[in-house]
CSV table of C-alpha atoms and ligand atoms in Angstrom, one decimal:
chain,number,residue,atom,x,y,z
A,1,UNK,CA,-21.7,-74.9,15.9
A,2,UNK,CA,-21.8,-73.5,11.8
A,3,UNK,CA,-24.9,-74.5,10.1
A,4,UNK,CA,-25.8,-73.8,7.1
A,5,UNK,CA,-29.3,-74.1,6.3
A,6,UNK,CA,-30.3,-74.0,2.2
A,7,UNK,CA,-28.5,-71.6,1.4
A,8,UNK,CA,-28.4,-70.3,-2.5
A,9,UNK,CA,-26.3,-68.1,-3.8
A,10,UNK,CA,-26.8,-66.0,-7.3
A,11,UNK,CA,-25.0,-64.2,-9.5
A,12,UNK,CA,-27.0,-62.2,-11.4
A,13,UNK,CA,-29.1,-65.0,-12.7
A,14,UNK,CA,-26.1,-67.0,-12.3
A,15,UNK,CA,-26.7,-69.9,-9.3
A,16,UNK,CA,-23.3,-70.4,-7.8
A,17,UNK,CA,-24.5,-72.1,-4.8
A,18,UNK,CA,-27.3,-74.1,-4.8
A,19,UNK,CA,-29.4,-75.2,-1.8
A,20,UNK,CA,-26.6,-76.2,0.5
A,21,UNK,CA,-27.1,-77.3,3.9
A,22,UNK,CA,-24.2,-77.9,6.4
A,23,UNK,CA,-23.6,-78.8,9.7
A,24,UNK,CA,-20.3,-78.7,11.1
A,25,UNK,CA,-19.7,-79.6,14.9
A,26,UNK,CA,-17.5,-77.6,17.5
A,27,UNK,CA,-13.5,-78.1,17.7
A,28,UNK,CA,-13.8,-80.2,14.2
A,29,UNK,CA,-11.2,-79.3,11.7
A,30,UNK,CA,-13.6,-79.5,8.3
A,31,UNK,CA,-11.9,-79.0,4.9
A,32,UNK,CA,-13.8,-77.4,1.7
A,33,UNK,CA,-12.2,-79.0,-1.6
A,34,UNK,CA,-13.3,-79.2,-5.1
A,35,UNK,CA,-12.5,-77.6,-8.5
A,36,UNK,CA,-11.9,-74.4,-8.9
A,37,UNK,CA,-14.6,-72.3,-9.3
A,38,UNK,CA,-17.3,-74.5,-7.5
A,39,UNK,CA,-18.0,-71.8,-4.6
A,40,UNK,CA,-15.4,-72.6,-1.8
A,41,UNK,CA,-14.4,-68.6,-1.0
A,42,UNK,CA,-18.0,-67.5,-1.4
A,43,UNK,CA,-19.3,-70.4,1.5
A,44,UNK,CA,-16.3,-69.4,3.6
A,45,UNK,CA,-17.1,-65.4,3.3
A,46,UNK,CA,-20.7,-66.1,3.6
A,47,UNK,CA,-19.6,-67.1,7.5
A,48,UNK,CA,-18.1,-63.9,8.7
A,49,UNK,CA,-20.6,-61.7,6.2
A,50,UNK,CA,-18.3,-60.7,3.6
A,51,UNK,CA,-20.8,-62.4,1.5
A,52,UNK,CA,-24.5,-62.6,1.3
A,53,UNK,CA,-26.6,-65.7,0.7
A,54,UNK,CA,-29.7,-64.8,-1.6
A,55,UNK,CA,-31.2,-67.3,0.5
A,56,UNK,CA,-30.8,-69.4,3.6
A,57,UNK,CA,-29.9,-68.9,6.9
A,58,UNK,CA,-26.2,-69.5,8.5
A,59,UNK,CA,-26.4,-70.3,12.3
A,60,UNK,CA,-23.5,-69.5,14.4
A,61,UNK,CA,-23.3,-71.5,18.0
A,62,UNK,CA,-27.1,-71.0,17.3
A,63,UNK,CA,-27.3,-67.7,16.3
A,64,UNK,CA,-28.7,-66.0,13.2
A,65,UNK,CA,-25.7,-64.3,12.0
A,66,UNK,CA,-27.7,-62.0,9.8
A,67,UNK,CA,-28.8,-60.7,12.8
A,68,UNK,CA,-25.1,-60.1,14.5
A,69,UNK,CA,-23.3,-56.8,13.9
A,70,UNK,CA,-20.7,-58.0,10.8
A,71,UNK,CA,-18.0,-55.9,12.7
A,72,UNK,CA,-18.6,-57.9,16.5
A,73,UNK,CA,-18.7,-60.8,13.9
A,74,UNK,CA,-16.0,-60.8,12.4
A,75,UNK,CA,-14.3,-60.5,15.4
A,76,UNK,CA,-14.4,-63.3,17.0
A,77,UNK,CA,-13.9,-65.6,13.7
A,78,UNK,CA,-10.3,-65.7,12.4
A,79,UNK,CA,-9.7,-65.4,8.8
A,80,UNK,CA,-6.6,-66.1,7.0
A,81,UNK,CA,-6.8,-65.8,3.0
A,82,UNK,CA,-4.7,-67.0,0.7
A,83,UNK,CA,-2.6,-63.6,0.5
A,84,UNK,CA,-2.1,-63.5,3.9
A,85,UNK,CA,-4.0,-59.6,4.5
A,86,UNK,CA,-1.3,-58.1,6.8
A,87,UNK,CA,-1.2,-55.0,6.8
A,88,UNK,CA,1.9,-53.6,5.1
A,89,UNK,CA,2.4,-50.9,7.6
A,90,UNK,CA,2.5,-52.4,11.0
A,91,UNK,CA,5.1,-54.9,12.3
A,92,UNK,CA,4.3,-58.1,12.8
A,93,UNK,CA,3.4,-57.7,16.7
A,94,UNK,CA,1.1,-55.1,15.7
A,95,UNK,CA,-0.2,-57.2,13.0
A,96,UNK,CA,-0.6,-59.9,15.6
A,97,UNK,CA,-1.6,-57.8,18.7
A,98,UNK,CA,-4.2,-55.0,16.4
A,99,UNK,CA,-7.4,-57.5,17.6
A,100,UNK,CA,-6.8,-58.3,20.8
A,101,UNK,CA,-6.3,-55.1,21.3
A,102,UNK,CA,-9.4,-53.7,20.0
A,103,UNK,CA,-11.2,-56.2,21.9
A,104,UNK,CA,-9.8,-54.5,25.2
A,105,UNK,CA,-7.5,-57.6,26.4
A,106,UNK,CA,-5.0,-57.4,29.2
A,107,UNK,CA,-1.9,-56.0,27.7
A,108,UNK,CA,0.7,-58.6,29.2
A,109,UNK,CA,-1.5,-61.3,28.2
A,110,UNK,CA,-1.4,-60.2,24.9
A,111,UNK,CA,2.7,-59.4,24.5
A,112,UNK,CA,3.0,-63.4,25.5
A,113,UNK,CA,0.6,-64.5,23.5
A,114,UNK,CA,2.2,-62.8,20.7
A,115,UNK,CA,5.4,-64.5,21.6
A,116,UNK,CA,3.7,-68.2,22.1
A,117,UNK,CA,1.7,-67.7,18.7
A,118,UNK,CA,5.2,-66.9,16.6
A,119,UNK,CA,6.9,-69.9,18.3
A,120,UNK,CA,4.0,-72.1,17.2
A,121,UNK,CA,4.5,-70.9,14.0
A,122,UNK,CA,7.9,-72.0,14.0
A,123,UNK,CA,9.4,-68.0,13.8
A,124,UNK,CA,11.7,-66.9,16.3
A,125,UNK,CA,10.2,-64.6,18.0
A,126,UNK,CA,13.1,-62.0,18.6
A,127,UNK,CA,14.4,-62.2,15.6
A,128,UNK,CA,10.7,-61.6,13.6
A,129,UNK,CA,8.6,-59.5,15.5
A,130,UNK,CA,9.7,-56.0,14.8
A,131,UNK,CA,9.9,-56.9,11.0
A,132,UNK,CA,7.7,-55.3,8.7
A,133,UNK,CA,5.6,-58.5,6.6
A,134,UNK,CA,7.9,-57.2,3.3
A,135,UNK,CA,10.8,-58.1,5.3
A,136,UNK,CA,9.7,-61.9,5.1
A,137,UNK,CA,9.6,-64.5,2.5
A,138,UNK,CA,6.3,-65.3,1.4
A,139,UNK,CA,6.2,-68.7,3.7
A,140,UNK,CA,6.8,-66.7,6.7
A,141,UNK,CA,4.1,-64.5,6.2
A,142,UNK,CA,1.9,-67.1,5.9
A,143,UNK,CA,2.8,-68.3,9.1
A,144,UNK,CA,2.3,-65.3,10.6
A,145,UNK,CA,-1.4,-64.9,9.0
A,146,UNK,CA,-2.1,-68.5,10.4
A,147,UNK,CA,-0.6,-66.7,13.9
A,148,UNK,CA,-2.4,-63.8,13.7
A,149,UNK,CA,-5.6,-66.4,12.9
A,150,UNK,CA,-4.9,-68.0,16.2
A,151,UNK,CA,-4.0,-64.6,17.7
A,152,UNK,CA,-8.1,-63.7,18.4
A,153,UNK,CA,-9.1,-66.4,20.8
A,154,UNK,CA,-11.8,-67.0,18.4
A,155,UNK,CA,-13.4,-70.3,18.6
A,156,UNK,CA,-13.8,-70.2,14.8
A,157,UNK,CA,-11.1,-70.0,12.6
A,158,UNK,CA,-11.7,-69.7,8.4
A,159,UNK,CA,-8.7,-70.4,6.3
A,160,UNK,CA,-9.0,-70.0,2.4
A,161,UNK,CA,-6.2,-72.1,1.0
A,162,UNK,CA,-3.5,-70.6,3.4
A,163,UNK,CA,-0.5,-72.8,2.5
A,164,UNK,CA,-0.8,-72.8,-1.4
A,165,UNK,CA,2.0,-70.5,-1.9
A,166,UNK,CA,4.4,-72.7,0.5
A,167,UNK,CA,6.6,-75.1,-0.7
A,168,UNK,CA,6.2,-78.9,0.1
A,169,UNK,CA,8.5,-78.8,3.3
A,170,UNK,CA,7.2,-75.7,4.9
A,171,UNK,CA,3.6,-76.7,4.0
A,172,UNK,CA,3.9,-80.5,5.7
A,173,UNK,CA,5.2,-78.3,9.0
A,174,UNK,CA,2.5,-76.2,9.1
A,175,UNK,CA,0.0,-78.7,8.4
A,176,UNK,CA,1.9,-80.5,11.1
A,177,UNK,CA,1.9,-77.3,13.1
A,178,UNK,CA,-2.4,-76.5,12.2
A,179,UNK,CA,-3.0,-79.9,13.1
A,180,UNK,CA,-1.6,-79.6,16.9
A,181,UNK,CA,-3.1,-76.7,17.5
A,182,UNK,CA,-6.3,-77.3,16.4
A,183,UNK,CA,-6.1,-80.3,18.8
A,184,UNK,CA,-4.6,-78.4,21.7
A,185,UNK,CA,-6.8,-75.6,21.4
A,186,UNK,CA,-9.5,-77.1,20.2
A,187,UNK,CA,-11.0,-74.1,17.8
A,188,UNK,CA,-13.6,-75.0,14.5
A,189,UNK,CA,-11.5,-74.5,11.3
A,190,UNK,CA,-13.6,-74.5,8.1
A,191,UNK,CA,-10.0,-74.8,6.0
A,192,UNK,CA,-10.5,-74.6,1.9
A,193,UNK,CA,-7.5,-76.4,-0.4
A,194,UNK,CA,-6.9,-77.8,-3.8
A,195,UNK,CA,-5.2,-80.7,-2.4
A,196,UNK,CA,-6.2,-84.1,-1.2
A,197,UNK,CA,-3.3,-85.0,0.1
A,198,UNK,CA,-3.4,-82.1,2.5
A,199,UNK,CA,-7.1,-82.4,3.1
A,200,UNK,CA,-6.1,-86.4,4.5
A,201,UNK,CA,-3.7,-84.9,6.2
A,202,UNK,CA,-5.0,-82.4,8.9
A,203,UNK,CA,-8.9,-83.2,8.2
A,204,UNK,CA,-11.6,-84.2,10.4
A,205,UNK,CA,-14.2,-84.2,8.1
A,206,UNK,CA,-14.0,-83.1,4.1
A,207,UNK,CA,-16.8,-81.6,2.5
A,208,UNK,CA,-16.6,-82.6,-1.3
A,209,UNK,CA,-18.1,-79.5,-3.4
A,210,UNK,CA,-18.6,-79.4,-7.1
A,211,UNK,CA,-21.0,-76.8,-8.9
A,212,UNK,CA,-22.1,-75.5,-5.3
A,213,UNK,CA,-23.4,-78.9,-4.2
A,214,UNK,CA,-22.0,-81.3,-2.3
A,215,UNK,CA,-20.2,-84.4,-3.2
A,216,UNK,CA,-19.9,-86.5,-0.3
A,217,UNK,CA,-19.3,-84.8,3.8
A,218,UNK,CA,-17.7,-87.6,5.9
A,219,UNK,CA,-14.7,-88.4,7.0
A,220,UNK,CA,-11.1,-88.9,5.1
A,221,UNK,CA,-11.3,-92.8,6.3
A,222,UNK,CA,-14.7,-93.0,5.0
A,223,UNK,CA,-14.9,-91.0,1.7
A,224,UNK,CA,-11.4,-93.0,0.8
A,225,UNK,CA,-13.6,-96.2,2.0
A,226,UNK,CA,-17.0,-95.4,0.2
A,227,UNK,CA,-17.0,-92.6,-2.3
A,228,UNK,CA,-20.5,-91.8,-2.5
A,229,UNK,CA,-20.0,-91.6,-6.6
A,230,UNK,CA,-17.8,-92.1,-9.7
A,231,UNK,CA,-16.9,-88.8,-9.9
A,232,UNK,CA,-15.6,-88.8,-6.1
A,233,UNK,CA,-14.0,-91.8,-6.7
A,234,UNK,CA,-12.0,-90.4,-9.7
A,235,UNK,CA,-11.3,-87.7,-7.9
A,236,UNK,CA,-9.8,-89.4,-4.8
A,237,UNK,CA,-8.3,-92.0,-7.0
A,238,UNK,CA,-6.3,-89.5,-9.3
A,239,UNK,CA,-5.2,-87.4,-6.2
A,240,UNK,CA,-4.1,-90.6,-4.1
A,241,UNK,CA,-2.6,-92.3,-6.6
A,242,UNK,CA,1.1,-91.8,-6.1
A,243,UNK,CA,0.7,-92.4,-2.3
A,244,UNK,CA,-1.9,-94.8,-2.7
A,245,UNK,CA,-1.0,-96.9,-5.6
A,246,UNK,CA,-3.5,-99.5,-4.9
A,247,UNK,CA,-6.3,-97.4,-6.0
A,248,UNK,CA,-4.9,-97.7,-9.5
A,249,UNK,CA,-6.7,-101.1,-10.9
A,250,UNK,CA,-5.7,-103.5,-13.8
A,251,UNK,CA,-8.9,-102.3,-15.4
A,252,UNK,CA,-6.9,-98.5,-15.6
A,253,UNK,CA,-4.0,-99.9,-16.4
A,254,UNK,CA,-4.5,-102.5,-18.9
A,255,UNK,CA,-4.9,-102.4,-23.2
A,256,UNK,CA,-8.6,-102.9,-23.8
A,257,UNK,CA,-8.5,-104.5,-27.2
A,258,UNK,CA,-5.6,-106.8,-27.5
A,259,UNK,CA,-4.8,-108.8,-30.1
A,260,UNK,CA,-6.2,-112.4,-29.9
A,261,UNK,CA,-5.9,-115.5,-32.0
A,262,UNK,CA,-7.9,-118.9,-31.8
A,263,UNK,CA,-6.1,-121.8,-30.7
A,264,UNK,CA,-6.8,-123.3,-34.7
A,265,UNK,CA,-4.7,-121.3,-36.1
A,266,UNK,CA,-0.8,-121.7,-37.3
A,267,UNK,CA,2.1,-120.4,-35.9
A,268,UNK,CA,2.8,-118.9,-39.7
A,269,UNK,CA,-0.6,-117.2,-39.6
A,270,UNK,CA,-0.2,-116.2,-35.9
A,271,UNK,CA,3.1,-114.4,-36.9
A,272,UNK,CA,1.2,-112.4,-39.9
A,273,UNK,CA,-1.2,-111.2,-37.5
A,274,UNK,CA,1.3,-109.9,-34.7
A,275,UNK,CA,3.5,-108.3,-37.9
A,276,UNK,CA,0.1,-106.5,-39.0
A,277,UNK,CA,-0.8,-105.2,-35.6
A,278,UNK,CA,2.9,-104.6,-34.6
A,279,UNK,CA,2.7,-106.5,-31.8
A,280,UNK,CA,4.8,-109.4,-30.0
A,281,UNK,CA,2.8,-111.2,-28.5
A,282,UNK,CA,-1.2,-112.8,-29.1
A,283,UNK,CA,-3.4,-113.9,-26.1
A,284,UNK,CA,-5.4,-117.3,-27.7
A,285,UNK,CA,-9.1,-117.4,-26.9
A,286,UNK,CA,-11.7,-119.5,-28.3
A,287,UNK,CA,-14.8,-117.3,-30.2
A,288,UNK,CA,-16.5,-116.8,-26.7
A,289,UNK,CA,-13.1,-114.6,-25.6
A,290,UNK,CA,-12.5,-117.4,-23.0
A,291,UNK,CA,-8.9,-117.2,-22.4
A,292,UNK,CA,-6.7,-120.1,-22.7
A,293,UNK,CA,-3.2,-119.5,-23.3
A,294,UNK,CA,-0.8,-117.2,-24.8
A,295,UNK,CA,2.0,-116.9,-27.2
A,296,UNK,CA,4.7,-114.8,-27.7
A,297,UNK,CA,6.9,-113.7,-31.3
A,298,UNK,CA,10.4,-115.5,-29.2
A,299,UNK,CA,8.2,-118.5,-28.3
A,300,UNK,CA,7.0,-119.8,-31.6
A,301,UNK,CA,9.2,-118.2,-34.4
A,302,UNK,CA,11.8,-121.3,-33.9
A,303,UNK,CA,8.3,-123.5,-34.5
A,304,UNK,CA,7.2,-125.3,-37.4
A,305,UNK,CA,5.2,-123.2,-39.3
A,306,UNK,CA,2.6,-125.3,-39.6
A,307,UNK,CA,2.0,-126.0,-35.7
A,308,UNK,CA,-1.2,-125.3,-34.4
A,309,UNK,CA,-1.7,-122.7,-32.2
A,310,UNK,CA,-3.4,-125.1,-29.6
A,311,UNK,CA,-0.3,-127.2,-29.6
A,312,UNK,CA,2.5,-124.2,-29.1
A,313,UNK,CA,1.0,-121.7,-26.8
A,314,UNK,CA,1.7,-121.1,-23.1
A,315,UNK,CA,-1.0,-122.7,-21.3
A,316,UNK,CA,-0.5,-121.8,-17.9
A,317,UNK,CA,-0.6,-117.9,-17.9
A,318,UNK,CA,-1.3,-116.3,-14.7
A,319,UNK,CA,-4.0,-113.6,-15.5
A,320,UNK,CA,-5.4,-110.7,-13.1
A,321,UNK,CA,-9.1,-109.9,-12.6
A,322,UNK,CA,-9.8,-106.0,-13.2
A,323,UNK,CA,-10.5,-105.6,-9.5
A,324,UNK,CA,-6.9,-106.3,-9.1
A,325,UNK,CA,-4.2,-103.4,-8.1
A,326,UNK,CA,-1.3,-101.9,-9.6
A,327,UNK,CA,0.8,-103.4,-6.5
A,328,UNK,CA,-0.9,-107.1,-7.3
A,329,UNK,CA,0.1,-106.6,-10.8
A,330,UNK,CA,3.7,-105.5,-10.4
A,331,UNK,CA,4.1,-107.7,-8.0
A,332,UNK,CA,3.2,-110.8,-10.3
A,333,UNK,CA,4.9,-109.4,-13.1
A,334,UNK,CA,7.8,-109.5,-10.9
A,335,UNK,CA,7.8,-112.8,-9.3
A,336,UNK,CA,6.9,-114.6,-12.2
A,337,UNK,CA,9.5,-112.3,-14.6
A,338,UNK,CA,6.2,-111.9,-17.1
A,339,UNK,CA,6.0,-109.0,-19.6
A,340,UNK,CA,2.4,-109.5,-20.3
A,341,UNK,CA,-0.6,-110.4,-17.6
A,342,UNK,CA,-3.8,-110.8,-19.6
A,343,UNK,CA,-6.9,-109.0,-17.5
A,344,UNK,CA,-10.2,-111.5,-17.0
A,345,UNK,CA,-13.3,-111.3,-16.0
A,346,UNK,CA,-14.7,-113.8,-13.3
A,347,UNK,CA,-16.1,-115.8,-16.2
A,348,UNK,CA,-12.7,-116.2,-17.4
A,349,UNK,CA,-13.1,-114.4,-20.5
A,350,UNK,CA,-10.5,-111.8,-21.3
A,351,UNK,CA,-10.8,-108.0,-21.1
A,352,UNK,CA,-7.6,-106.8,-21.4
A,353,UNK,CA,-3.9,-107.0,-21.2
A,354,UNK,CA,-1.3,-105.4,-19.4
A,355,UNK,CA,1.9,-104.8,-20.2
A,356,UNK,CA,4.8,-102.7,-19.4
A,357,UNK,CA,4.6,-100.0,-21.1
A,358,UNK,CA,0.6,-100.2,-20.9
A,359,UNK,CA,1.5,-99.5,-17.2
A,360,UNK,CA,4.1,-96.5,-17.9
A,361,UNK,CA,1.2,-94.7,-20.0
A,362,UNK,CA,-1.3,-95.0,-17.7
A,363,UNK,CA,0.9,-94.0,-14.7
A,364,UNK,CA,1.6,-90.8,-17.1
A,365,UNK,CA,-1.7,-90.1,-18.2
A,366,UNK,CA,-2.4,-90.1,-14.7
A,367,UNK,CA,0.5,-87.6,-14.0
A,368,UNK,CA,-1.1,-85.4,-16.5
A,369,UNK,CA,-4.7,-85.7,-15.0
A,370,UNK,CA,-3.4,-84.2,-11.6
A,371,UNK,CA,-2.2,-81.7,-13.5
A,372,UNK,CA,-5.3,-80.7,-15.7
A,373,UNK,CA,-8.0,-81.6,-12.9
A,374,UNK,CA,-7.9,-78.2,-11.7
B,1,ATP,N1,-18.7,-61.1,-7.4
B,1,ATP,C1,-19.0,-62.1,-8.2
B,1,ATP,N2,-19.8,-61.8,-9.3
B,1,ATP,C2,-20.1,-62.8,-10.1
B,1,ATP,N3,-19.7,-64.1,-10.0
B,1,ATP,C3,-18.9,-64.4,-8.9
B,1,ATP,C4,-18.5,-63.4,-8.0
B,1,ATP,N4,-17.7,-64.0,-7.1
B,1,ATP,C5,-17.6,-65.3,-7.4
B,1,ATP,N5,-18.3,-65.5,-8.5
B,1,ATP,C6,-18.5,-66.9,-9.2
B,1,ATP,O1,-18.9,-67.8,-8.2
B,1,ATP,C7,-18.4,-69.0,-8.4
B,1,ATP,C8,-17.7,-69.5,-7.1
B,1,ATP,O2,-16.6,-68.7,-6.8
B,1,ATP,P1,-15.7,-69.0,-5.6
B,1,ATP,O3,-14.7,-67.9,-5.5
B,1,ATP,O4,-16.5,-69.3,-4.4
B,1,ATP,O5,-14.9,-70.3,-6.1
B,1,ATP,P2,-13.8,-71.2,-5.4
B,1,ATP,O6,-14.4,-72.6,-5.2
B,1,ATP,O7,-13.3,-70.5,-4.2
B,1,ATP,O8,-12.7,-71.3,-6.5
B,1,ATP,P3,-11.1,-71.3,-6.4
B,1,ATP,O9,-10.7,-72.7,-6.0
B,1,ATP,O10,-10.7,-70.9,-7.8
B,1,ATP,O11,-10.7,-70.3,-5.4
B,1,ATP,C9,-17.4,-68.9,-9.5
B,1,ATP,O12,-18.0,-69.4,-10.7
B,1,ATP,C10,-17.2,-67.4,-9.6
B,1,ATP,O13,-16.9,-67.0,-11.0
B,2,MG,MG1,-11.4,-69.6,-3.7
């Protein structure tokens, strides 16, 4: 239906889009994310002309679009940007009704389109269609730029982040909304967004971009699945985290370095060296990091200070592999009423340790990475 085929894209000697090649299928809803920046808008305009690839070819339904008049282009592809584009003067039948009617449809057909478009959109019809677009919030012209999209009986429809200015209510209806009409009418929707969540939401396929290449094109099952490398993986993981909190592992969670004795030692010298490293409790390894029990400040300060280690400590600590998720964790931390799970490897030998408040920070830091990955 869309293929691009290696197409580059320059800025004056700038490469913003590097060899790409594309195929998306008829009536699939595919989403364009990745960081700001990494060519999104310019792939999108490149379809309906706006923008020209230095090189490559984009095939529409077959077609060489270089060689299609831009106007009878454009045309027949909807485009909604992120501002919405209606024009300021008309009302927001005209808005709807201004391509249909260049394109010489039967009047009638049109006023009830207009009518069945608004209610899909969730605007009473009556009550919006002889407003002017300043005479709407923000959210409701956005709805009636995804209308207006709809409005061209265009099998293709190209929307560059069209609900980023909604808030989350309104923008889970429309994605509710998109979604059943790109089902019941069954268009091609190239759709270009910041968030993950959204792109799960409504997506067919996802195209992962990052510096004009791409990541990883396949579908939201699969790239959750199999992300095709670390960088889409930290990606997904950072976006999903707080609906998907089994992404988060005990390896992101957990204190890389903590503070070990050997099981030779005595509880007085165990006590100096949780004083010096401010800490409350010691995991007990032998020299080969081989975990074998644990001790904690309110455990052995009643102790003779002359006990040996080996003869004080918790033996039977439950531990977590690194593989192991943030709902495992919690969950055994929980049960067991434990403050500290150490982390092992599958030779036993500890890597980590998690605690409470090793959990809080990372859930944090993670809060902050969603915040600075774009
Ligand atoms: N007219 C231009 N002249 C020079 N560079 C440009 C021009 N238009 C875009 N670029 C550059 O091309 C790159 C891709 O831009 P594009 O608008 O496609 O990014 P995007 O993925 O849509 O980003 P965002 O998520 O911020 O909208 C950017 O580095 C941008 O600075
Ligand atoms: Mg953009």
């Amino acid at each position: 239906m869309i293929t691009f085929e290696n197409i580059t894209k320059k800025y004056n000697r700038k490469t913003v889009i590097d060899d790409f090649s594309l195929n998306i299928e008829a009536g699939q809803l595919v989403v364009f994310i990745g960081p700001s920046g990494c060519g999104k808008t310019t792939l999108l305009k490149m379809i309906n002309r706006l923008i020209h690839p230095s090189s490559g070819k984009i095939f529409v339904d077959g077609k060489d679009i270089s060689k299609i008049d831009p106007i009878e282009l454009r045309r027949n592809i909807g485009y909604v940007i992120q501002n919405t584009g209606l024009f300021p003067h008309m009302s927001i039948k005209e808005n709807l009704e201004l391509i249909p009617k260049l394109k010489g449809e039967d009047p009638e057909a049109i006023e009830k389109k207009t009518v069945e478009l608004l209610e899909l959109v969730g605007l009473n019809p009556e009550e919006y269609m002889h407003r002017f677009p300043k005479e709407l919030s923000g959210g409701q012209q956005q709805r009636v730029g995804v209308a207006r999209a709809f409005s061209t009986n265009s099998d293709i429809i190209l929307m560059d982040e069209p609900f980023s200015a909604l808030d989350p209510v309104t923008r889970s209806s429309l994605q509710e909304e998109l979604f059943n009409m790109q089902k019941e009418l069954n268009k091609t929707i190239i759709f270009v967004t910041h968030d993950m969540d959204e792109a799960y939401k409504i997506a067919d396929k996802i195209c992962l971009l990052k510096d004009g290449n791409i990541l990883q094109y396949d579908t939201p099952e699969n790239i959750l699945k199999n992300p095709a490398s670390e960088f889409v993986e930290s990606f997904i993981g950072k976006r999903r985290v707080w609906n998907n909190p089994e992404v988060l592992k005990a390896a992101d969670i957990m204190i890389s370095n903590p503070v070990k004795v050997t099981p030779k030692r005595n509880v007085l010298q165990a006590i100096e060296i949780m004083k010096e490293n401010k800490v409350d409790s010691l995991m007990v390894t032998d020299r080969q990091s081989t975990l074998l029990g644990l001790v904690t400040l309110k455990n052995i300060k009643l102790q003779e200070r002359t006990s040996l280690i080996d003869d004080v400590m918790e033996q039977n600590v439950f531990a977590v592999s690194e593989d192991d998720n943030l709902i495992e964790v919690l969950k055994i931390m929980n049960e067991h009423k434990i403050g500290y799970l150490p982390v092992v490897n599958s030779g036993n030998k500890l890597t980590g340790l998690i605690t409470r408040s090793s959990i809080l920070s990372a859930l944090s830091s993670q809060l902050l990475d969603l915040e600075v990955a774009f």
